[in-house]
Amino acid sequence: MVIDVWMQHPTLRFIEHDMFASLRRWTGAGIPSEQPPIAVTVEAMDAAGVNFGLLSAWTAPHQLPLISNDEVAGWVAEHPSRFAGLAAVDLNRPMEAVRELRRCVAEFGFKGLRVVPWLWEAPPTDRRYYPLYAACVELGVPFFTQVGHTGPLRPSETGRPIPYIDQVAIDFPELVIVGGHIGYPWTEEMVAVCRKHENVFIDTSAYIPRRFPPELVSYMTGSGGRRKVLFGTNFPMIAHAAALDGIDALGLDLETRELFLHGNADRLLKLSAADGAL
C-alpha cells in the first residue's frame, strides 16, 4: 500500500504558468497542447504501484484558480477509490476562504486544506491564515503547507520552519500541520519542530530518496520520527516511480517503511474509515 499525500492533476492553466518555468527547465517537461485527462495520472500511479493520492487544488492571488476545488472534486468523484481532495482558498478573502473550506469538506469530503505560502508572499503566521487554522481544527482536518526553499521563481523566506511553523503550532496546538518538501535547506529546523510539537509532521514530496538529507533519514529511522514522516511526490513534477526508486537504500525496517508509505497518512487522514477510500 502506498499513499501519496502531495500531488496534483495539472490543468493547462497550472502547467503554463510562468512561475513554473524553472521546474520545466529542471525536468525537461514540455507544455502539452491539450488538457491531460485524469486517466494519465491514474496510469502513472498504477505504473508505480501507488494506490491512493491526495489531489490538491491551487489558488493564487488575483487570478482564476490554477486548479479549482470543483475540478478536484470531479476527478475524485470519477475515482473515489484512488483519490481524495485537498482544498485551496483565497487568503485575501478570509471569510470566503473559511466558507469555501467548509464547503469542500462538507460537500466533497475533502481531507484537508493546502496553502503554499510563497504563492501569497505570506508566511504561515500571517493573520489571514488564522481563521482557517481554527476552521481546520473544528472540522478535524489537517493543514498542509510547503516548507523549505522555493523551486518556482518566487522568494523562499516564507518556507522557514522556524519561526513560522513553530509559532503556528504554539498558537494552535490541536492543529495537525504537514510540512511538504522536507524543509530543505532548513531540514534540521523542520525536524526540530516535529520533535517539539506532537501534531507537526513532514512529507517528502519534491525529493527523490537519494536526495533525502541525512538528518531526515536519521529522524525517520529513529523511534521518535517513524510516525512523523509521510510519503509524497509532488506529481507531476516528480513521477511516482522516481519518488519510490531508492527507498530500499534508506535502511528502513519493515514497520518504518509501512508507516512512511501509508500508515502515517492513513492514521492522520482516517482513510481506512472513509467510504470508498481504502
PDB file of N, CA, C and O in Angstrom, residues 193-221:
ATOM      1  N   VAL A 193      11.170  21.100  14.880  1.00  0.00           N
ATOM      2  CA  VAL A 193       9.777  21.496  15.112  1.00  0.00           C
ATOM      3  C   VAL A 193       8.900  20.257  15.261  1.00  0.00           C
ATOM      4  O   VAL A 193       7.993  20.219  16.108  1.00  0.00           O
ATOM      5  N   CYS A 194       9.154  19.213  14.476  1.00  0.00           N
ATOM      6  CA  CYS A 194       8.388  17.970  14.607  1.00  0.00           C
ATOM      7  C   CYS A 194       8.626  17.305  15.956  1.00  0.00           C
ATOM      8  O   CYS A 194       7.694  16.765  16.563  1.00  0.00           O
ATOM      9  N   ARG A 195       9.858  17.339  16.413  1.00  0.00           N
ATOM     10  CA  ARG A 195      10.152  16.754  17.727  1.00  0.00           C
ATOM     11  C   ARG A 195       9.450  17.541  18.837  1.00  0.00           C
ATOM     12  O   ARG A 195       8.977  16.963  19.815  1.00  0.00           O
ATOM     13  N   LYS A 196       9.370  18.839  18.673  1.00  0.00           N
ATOM     14  CA  LYS A 196       8.818  19.709  19.711  1.00  0.00           C
ATOM     15  C   LYS A 196       7.303  19.620  19.789  1.00  0.00           C
ATOM     16  O   LYS A 196       6.727  19.672  20.883  1.00  0.00           O
ATOM     17  N   HIS A 197       6.640  19.492  18.642  1.00  0.00           N
ATOM     18  CA  HIS A 197       5.179  19.587  18.584  1.00  0.00           C
ATOM     19  C   HIS A 197       4.568  18.264  18.154  1.00  0.00           C
ATOM     20  O   HIS A 197       4.871  17.737  17.068  1.00  0.00           O
ATOM     21  N   GLU A 198       3.665  17.750  18.950  1.00  0.00           N
ATOM     22  CA  GLU A 198       3.045  16.454  18.715  1.00  0.00           C
ATOM     23  C   GLU A 198       2.318  16.378  17.377  1.00  0.00           C
ATOM     24  O   GLU A 198       2.296  15.335  16.729  1.00  0.00           O
ATOM     25  N   ASN A 199       1.719  17.479  16.930  1.00  0.00           N
ATOM     26  CA  ASN A 199       0.868  17.454  15.745  1.00  0.00           C
ATOM     27  C   ASN A 199       1.514  18.045  14.504  1.00  0.00           C
ATOM     28  O   ASN A 199       0.821  18.406  13.555  1.00  0.00           O
ATOM     29  N   VAL A 200       2.837  18.118  14.466  1.00  0.00           N
ATOM     30  CA  VAL A 200       3.553  18.591  13.281  1.00  0.00           C
ATOM     31  C   VAL A 200       4.251  17.402  12.616  1.00  0.00           C
ATOM     32  O   VAL A 200       4.911  16.596  13.284  1.00  0.00           O
ATOM     33  N   PHE A 201       4.105  17.316  11.284  1.00  0.00           N
ATOM     34  CA  PHE A 201       4.621  16.198  10.506  1.00  0.00           C
ATOM     35  C   PHE A 201       5.371  16.732   9.275  1.00  0.00           C
ATOM     36  O   PHE A 201       5.266  17.902   8.925  1.00  0.00           O
ATOM     37  N   ILE A 202       6.104  15.838   8.616  1.00  0.00           N
ATOM     38  CA  ILE A 202       6.868  16.159   7.406  1.00  0.00           C
ATOM     39  C   ILE A 202       6.389  15.244   6.277  1.00  0.00           C
ATOM     40  O   ILE A 202       6.133  14.058   6.513  1.00  0.00           O
ATOM     41  N   ASP A 203       6.304  15.769   5.055  1.00  0.00           N
ATOM     42  CA  ASP A 203       6.199  14.847   3.921  1.00  0.00           C
ATOM     43  C   ASP A 203       7.357  15.071   2.975  1.00  0.00           C
ATOM     44  O   ASP A 203       7.963  16.146   2.948  1.00  0.00           O
ATOM     45  N   THR A 204       7.693  14.039   2.215  1.00  0.00           N
ATOM     46  CA  THR A 204       8.930  14.020   1.424  1.00  0.00           C
ATOM     47  C   THR A 204       8.732  14.453  -0.019  1.00  0.00           C
ATOM     48  O   THR A 204       9.608  14.223  -0.854  1.00  0.00           O
ATOM     49  N   SER A 205       7.597  15.086  -0.330  1.00  0.00           N
ATOM     50  CA  SER A 205       7.337  15.495  -1.706  1.00  0.00           C
ATOM     51  C   SER A 205       8.437  16.405  -2.237  1.00  0.00           C
ATOM     52  O   SER A 205       9.091  17.141  -1.495  1.00  0.00           O
ATOM     53  N   ALA A 206       8.628  16.328  -3.554  1.00  0.00           N
ATOM     54  CA  ALA A 206       9.591  17.142  -4.309  1.00  0.00           C
ATOM     55  C   ALA A 206      11.025  16.641  -4.187  1.00  0.00           C
ATOM     56  O   ALA A 206      11.932  17.250  -4.759  1.00  0.00           O
ATOM     57  N   TYR A 207      11.235  15.530  -3.482  1.00  0.00           N
ATOM     58  CA  TYR A 207      12.579  14.973  -3.341  1.00  0.00           C
ATOM     59  C   TYR A 207      12.535  13.468  -3.577  1.00  0.00           C
ATOM     60  O   TYR A 207      11.643  12.778  -3.070  1.00  0.00           O
ATOM     61  N   ILE A 208      13.518  12.967  -4.325  1.00  0.00           N
ATOM     62  CA  ILE A 208      13.656  11.529  -4.503  1.00  0.00           C
ATOM     63  C   ILE A 208      14.532  11.001  -3.367  1.00  0.00           C
ATOM     64  O   ILE A 208      15.314  11.744  -2.769  1.00  0.00           O
ATOM     65  N   PRO A 209      14.408   9.709  -3.023  1.00  0.00           N
ATOM     66  CA  PRO A 209      15.091   9.202  -1.830  1.00  0.00           C
ATOM     67  C   PRO A 209      16.593   9.452  -1.775  1.00  0.00           C
ATOM     68  O   PRO A 209      17.130   9.724  -0.702  1.00  0.00           O
ATOM     69  N   ARG A 210      17.281   9.374  -2.899  1.00  0.00           N
ATOM     70  CA  ARG A 210      18.731   9.572  -2.826  1.00  0.00           C
ATOM     71  C   ARG A 210      19.113  11.016  -2.522  1.00  0.00           C
ATOM     72  O   ARG A 210      20.277  11.304  -2.249  1.00  0.00           O
ATOM     73  N   ARG A 211      18.132  11.918  -2.537  1.00  0.00           N
ATOM     74  CA  ARG A 211      18.386  13.309  -2.181  1.00  0.00           C
ATOM     75  C   ARG A 211      17.803  13.686  -0.813  1.00  0.00           C
ATOM     76  O   ARG A 211      17.814  14.852  -0.434  1.00  0.00           O
ATOM     77  N   PHE A 212      17.300  12.690  -0.064  1.00  0.00           N
ATOM     78  CA  PHE A 212      16.850  12.993   1.288  1.00  0.00           C
ATOM     79  C   PHE A 212      18.065  13.404   2.129  1.00  0.00           C
ATOM     80  O   PHE A 212      19.068  12.688   2.157  1.00  0.00           O
ATOM     81  N   PRO A 213      18.006  14.523   2.839  1.00  0.00           N
ATOM     82  CA  PRO A 213      19.126  14.913   3.703  1.00  0.00           C
ATOM     83  C   PRO A 213      19.360  13.877   4.801  1.00  0.00           C
ATOM     84  O   PRO A 213      18.399  13.240   5.287  1.00  0.00           O
ATOM     85  N   PRO A 214      20.600  13.672   5.217  1.00  0.00           N
ATOM     86  CA  PRO A 214      20.910  12.666   6.249  1.00  0.00           C
ATOM     87  C   PRO A 214      20.131  12.884   7.541  1.00  0.00           C
ATOM     88  O   PRO A 214      19.737  11.909   8.190  1.00  0.00           O
ATOM     89  N   GLU A 215      19.901  14.146   7.922  1.00  0.00           N
ATOM     90  CA  GLU A 215      19.181  14.398   9.169  1.00  0.00           C
ATOM     91  C   GLU A 215      17.727  13.928   9.087  1.00  0.00           C
ATOM     92  O   GLU A 215      17.130  13.527  10.096  1.00  0.00           O
ATOM     93  N   LEU A 216      17.136  13.960   7.878  1.00  0.00           N
ATOM     94  CA  LEU A 216      15.779  13.446   7.718  1.00  0.00           C
ATOM     95  C   LEU A 216      15.764  11.928   7.824  1.00  0.00           C
ATOM     96  O   LEU A 216      14.907  11.348   8.510  1.00  0.00           O
ATOM     97  N   VAL A 217      16.704  11.271   7.153  1.00  0.00           N
ATOM     98  CA  VAL A 217      16.769   9.809   7.208  1.00  0.00           C
ATOM     99  C   VAL A 217      17.016   9.341   8.636  1.00  0.00           C
ATOM    100  O   VAL A 217      16.392   8.382   9.115  1.00  0.00           O
ATOM    101  N   SER A 218      17.901  10.023   9.359  1.00  0.00           N
ATOM    102  CA  SER A 218      18.162   9.680  10.754  1.00  0.00           C
ATOM    103  C   SER A 218      16.900   9.815  11.595  1.00  0.00           C
ATOM    104  O   SER A 218      16.615   8.965  12.454  1.00  0.00           O
ATOM    105  N   TYR A 219      16.124  10.861  11.334  1.00  0.00           N
ATOM    106  CA  TYR A 219      14.881  11.061  12.073  1.00  0.00           C
ATOM    107  C   TYR A 219      13.867   9.973  11.736  1.00  0.00           C
ATOM    108  O   TYR A 219      13.194   9.431  12.624  1.00  0.00           O
ATOM    109  N   MET A 220      13.760   9.616  10.470  1.00  0.00           N
ATOM    110  CA  MET A 220      12.824   8.581  10.043  1.00  0.00           C
ATOM    111  C   MET A 220      13.128   7.234  10.684  1.00  0.00           C
ATOM    112  O   MET A 220      12.212   6.472  11.022  1.00  0.00           O
ATOM    113  N   THR A 221      14.399   6.914  10.827  1.00  0.00           N
ATOM    114  CA  THR A 221      14.781   5.602  11.321  1.00  0.00           C
ATOM    115  C   THR A 221      14.807   5.535  12.838  1.00  0.00           C
ATOM    116  O   THR A 221      14.916   4.442  13.408  1.00  0.00           O
TER     117      THR A 221
END
